[in-house]
Short mmCIF file of C-alpha atoms in Angstrom, two decimals:
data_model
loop_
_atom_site.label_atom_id
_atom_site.label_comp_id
_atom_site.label_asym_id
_atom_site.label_seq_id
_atom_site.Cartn_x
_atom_site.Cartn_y
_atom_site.Cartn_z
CA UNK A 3 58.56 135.23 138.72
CA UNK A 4 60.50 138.17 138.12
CA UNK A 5 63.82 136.61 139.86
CA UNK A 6 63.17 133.93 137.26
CA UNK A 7 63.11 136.27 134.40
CA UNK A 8 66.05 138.57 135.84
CA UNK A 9 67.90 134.86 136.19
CA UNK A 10 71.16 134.88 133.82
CA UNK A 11 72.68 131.26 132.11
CA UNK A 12 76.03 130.86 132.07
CA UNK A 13 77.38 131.14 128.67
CA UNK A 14 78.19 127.32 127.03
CA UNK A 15 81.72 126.97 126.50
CA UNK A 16 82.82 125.06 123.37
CA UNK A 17 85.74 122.50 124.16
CA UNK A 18 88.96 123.30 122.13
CA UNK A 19 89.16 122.03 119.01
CA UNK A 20 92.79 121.18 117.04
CA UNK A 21 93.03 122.99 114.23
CA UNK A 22 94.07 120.51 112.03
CA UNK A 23 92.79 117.14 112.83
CA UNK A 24 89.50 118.85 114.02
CA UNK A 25 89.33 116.63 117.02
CA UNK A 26 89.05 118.13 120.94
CA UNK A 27 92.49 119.39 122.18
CA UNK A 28 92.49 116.49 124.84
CA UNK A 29 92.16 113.67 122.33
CA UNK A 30 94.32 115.20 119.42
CA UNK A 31 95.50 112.47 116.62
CA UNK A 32 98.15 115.02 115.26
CA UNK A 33 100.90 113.31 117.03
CA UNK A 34 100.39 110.33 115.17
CA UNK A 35 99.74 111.73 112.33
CA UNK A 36 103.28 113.33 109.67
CA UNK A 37 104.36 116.07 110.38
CA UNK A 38 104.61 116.75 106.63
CA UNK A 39 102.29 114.81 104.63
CA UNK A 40 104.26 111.75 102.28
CA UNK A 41 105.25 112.41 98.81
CA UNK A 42 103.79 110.13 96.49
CA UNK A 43 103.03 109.85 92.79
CA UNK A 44 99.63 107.53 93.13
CA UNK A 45 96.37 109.73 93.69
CA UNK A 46 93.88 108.56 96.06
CA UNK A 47 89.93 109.20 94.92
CA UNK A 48 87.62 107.83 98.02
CA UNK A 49 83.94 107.53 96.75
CA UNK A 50 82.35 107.75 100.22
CA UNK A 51 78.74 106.10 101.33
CA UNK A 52 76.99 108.93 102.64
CA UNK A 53 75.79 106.98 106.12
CA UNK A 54 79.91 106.19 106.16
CA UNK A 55 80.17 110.21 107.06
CA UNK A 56 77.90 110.61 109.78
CA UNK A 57 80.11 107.62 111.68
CA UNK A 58 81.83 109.07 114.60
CA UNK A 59 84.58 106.79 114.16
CA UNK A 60 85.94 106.50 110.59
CA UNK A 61 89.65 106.72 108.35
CA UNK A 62 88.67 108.18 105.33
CA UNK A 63 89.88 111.64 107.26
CA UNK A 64 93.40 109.57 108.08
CA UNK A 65 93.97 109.20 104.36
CA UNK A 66 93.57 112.67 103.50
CA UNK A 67 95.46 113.82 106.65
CA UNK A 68 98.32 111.56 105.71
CA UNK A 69 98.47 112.42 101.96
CA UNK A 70 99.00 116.01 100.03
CA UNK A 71 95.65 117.95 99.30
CA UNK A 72 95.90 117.14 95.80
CA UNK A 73 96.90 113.71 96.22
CA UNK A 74 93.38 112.64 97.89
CA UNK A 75 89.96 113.29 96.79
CA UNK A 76 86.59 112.11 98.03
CA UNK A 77 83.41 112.14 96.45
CA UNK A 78 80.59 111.49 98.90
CA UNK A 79 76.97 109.33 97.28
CA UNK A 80 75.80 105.78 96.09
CA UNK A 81 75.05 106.73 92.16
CA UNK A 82 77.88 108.27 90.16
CA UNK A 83 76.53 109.60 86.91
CA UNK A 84 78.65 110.35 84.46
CA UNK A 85 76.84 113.30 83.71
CA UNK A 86 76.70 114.18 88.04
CA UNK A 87 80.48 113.64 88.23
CA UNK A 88 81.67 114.25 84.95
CA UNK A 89 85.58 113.95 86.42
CA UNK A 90 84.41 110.54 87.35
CA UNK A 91 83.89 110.02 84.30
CA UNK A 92 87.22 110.85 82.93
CA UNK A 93 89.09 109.18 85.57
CA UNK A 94 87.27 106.07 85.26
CA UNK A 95 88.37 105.92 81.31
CA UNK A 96 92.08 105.97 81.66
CA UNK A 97 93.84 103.44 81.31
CA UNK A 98 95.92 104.42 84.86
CA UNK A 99 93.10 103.96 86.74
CA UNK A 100 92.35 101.02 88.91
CA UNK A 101 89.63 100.74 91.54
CA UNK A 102 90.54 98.63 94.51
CA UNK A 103 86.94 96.05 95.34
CA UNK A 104 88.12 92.15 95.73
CA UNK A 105 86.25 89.67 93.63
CA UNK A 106 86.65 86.63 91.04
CA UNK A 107 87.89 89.32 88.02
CA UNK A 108 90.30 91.41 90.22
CA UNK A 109 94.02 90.69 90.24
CA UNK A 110 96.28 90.42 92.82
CA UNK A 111 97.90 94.61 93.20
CA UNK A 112 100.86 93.01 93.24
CA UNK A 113 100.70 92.45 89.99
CA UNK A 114 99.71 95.34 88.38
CA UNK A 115 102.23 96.87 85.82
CA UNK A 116 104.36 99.39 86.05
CA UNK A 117 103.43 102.47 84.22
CA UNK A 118 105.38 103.72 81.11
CA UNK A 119 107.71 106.41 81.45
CA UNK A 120 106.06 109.87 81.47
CA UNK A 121 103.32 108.74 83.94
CA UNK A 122 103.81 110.03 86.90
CA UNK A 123 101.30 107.54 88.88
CA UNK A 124 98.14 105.63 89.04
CA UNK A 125 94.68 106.41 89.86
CA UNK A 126 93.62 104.41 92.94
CA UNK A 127 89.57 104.20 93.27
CA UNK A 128 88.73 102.99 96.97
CA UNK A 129 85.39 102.88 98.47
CA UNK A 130 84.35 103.58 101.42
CA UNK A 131 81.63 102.58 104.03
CA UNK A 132 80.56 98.75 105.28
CA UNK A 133 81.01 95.76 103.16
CA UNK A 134 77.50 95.63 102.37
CA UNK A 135 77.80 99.37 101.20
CA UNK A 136 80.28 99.22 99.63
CA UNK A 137 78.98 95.84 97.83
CA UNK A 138 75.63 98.34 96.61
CA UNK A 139 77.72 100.94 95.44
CA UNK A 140 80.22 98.96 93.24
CA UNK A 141 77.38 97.15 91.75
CA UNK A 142 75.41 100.08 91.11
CA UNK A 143 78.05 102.11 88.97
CA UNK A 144 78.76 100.94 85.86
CA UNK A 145 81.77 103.30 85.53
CA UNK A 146 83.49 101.31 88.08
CA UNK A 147 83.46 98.43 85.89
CA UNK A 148 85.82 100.25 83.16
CA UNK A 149 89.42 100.29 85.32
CA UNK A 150 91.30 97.49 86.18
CA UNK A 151 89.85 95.82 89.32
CA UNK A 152 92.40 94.91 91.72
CA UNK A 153 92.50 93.38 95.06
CA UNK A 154 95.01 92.89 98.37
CA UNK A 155 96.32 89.60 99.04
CA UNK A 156 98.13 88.42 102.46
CA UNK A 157 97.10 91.41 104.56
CA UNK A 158 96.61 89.86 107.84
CA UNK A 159 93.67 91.06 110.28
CA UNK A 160 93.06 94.23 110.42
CA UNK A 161 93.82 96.74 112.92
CA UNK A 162 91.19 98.76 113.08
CA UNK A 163 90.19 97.27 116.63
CA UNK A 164 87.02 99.34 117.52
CA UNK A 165 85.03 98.40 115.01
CA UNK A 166 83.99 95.30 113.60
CA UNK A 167 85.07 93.94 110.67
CA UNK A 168 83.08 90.95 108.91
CA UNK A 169 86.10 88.22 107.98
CA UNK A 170 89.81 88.20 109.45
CA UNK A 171 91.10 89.64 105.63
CA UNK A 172 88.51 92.50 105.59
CA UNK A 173 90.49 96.02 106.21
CA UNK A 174 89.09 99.45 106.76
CA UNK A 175 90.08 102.30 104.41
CA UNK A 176 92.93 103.21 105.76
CA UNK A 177 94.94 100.21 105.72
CA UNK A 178 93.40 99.44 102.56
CA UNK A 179 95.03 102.42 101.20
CA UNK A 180 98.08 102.04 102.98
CA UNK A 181 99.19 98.65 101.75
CA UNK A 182 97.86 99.82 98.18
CA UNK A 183 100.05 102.68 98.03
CA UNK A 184 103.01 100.91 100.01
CA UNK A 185 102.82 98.41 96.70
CA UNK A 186 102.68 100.88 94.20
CA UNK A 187 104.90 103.22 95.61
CA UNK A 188 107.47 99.87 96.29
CA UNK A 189 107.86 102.04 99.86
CA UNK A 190 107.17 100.48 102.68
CA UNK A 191 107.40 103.46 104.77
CA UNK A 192 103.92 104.71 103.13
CA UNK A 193 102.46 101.78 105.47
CA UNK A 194 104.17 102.34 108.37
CA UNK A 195 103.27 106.07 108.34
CA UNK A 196 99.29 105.75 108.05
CA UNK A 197 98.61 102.36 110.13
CA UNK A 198 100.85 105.02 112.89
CA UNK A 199 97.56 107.40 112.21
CA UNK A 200 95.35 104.26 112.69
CA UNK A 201 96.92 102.86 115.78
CA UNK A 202 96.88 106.65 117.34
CA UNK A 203 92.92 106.59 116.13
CA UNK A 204 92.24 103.11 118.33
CA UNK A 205 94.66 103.80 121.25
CA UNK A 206 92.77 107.43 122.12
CA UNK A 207 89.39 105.28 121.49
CA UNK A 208 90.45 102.40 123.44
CA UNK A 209 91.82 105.05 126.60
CA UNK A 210 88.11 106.95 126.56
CA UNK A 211 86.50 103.92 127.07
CA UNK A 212 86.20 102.42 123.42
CA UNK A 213 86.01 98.18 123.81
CA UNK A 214 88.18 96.26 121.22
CA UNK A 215 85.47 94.12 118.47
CA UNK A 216 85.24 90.68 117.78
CA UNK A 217 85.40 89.92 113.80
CA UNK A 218 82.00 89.20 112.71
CA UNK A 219 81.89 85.85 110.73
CA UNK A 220 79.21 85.24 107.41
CA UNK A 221 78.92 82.02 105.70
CA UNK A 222 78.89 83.16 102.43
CA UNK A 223 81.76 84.15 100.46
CA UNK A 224 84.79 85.17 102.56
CA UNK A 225 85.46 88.92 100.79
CA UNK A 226 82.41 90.45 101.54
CA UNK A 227 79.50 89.93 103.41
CA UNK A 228 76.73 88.82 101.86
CA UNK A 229 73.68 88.43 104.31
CA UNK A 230 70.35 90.18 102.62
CA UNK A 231 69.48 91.36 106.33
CA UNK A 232 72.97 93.13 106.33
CA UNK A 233 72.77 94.05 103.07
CA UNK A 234 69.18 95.97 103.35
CA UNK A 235 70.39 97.70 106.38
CA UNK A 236 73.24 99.20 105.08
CA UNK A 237 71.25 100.49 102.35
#
């Protein structure tokens, strides 16, 4: 007994952690990722499902890692009061905001119109999580309804290989953001240099064992998924 009590554990030693990407040392994404972040004149605002946070694998984190600190913002929730998130609120009533969710009433980003002189750059509203979140958390804010609702068009399947995604034109956040901004921007380059995060993101996954996901298919409509046992489980 007493060589059990006089018996010493070796202390636990934390792996090394990269300051800036906050991944281990032996998986870091920062040489994928800018070495300065890109200059633009859009701001990002990422209204987050909180389940969406606790996924191991994610790109909200790409976006802000890509962008300026004050270029990105991310609210985290499913209800956003306007008395909660009063700069919600505000953002949600100019007229140079636009929340990106597809649908019969959005246009095509493409042809959104350039802002007057003096503005320096829209307010992009993305949200983040599964379809089917997503899907609850439009519907459930009426301030989302006030911007112009836009959509992508001619995206291509997505690249986010290690995860599933439910139709071949469904995109995670990232690239959702990235061919926004690449349109409003009119730079190209803002595409190239976050889908390089993304593809860093799957190709570390993908050599630690990650496997590469099929595309779910639903037979509803072909923008978001609308099963009710999907939906409820998302909730």
């Amino acid at each position: 007994m007493d060589d059990f009590m006089n018996f010493q554990l070796e202390p636990v030693t934390r792996r090394s952690e990269c300051s800036r990407c906050r991944r281990p040392s032996t998986v870091c994404l920062c040489p994928f990722l800018p070495v300065e972040p890109i200059n633009i004149k859009s701001t990002v605002y990422i209204l987050q499902h909180p389940r969406e946070e606790k996924r191991p694998v994610r790109t909200d984190y790409l976006v802000k890692s890509c962008l300026p600190v004050d270029k990105c913002s991310v609210f985290k929730g499913r209800r956003f009061s306007a008395k909660k998130y009063p700069e919600l609120d505000v953002l949600c009533s100019s007229p140079h905001t636009i929340v990106l969710y597809p649908g019969n009433d959005a246009v095509n980003i493409s042809d959104v119109p350039k802002l007057p002189e003096g503005v320096d750059g829209y307010n992009l509203v993305v949200v983040d999580g599964t379809w089917a979140q997503a899907r609850a958390i439009f519907m459930s804010n009426e301030l989302l309804k006030r911007p112009l609702q836009v959509q992508l068009s001619d995206t291509g399947p997505s690249e986010f290989v290690i995860r599933s995604q439910p139709t071949s034109q469904c995109l995670s956040t990232v690239e959702s953001v990235a061919v926004a901004l690449s349109v409003l921007e009119s730079r190209l380059d803002v595409k190239e240099v976050m889908m390089n995060a993304l593809r860093g993101l799957c190709k570390l996954q993908l050599d630690c064992g990650a496997v590469i996901h099929d595309i779910r298919k639903y037979k509803n409509e072909p923008n978001t998924p609308t099963g009710r046992e999907e939906e409820e489980s998302e909730r």
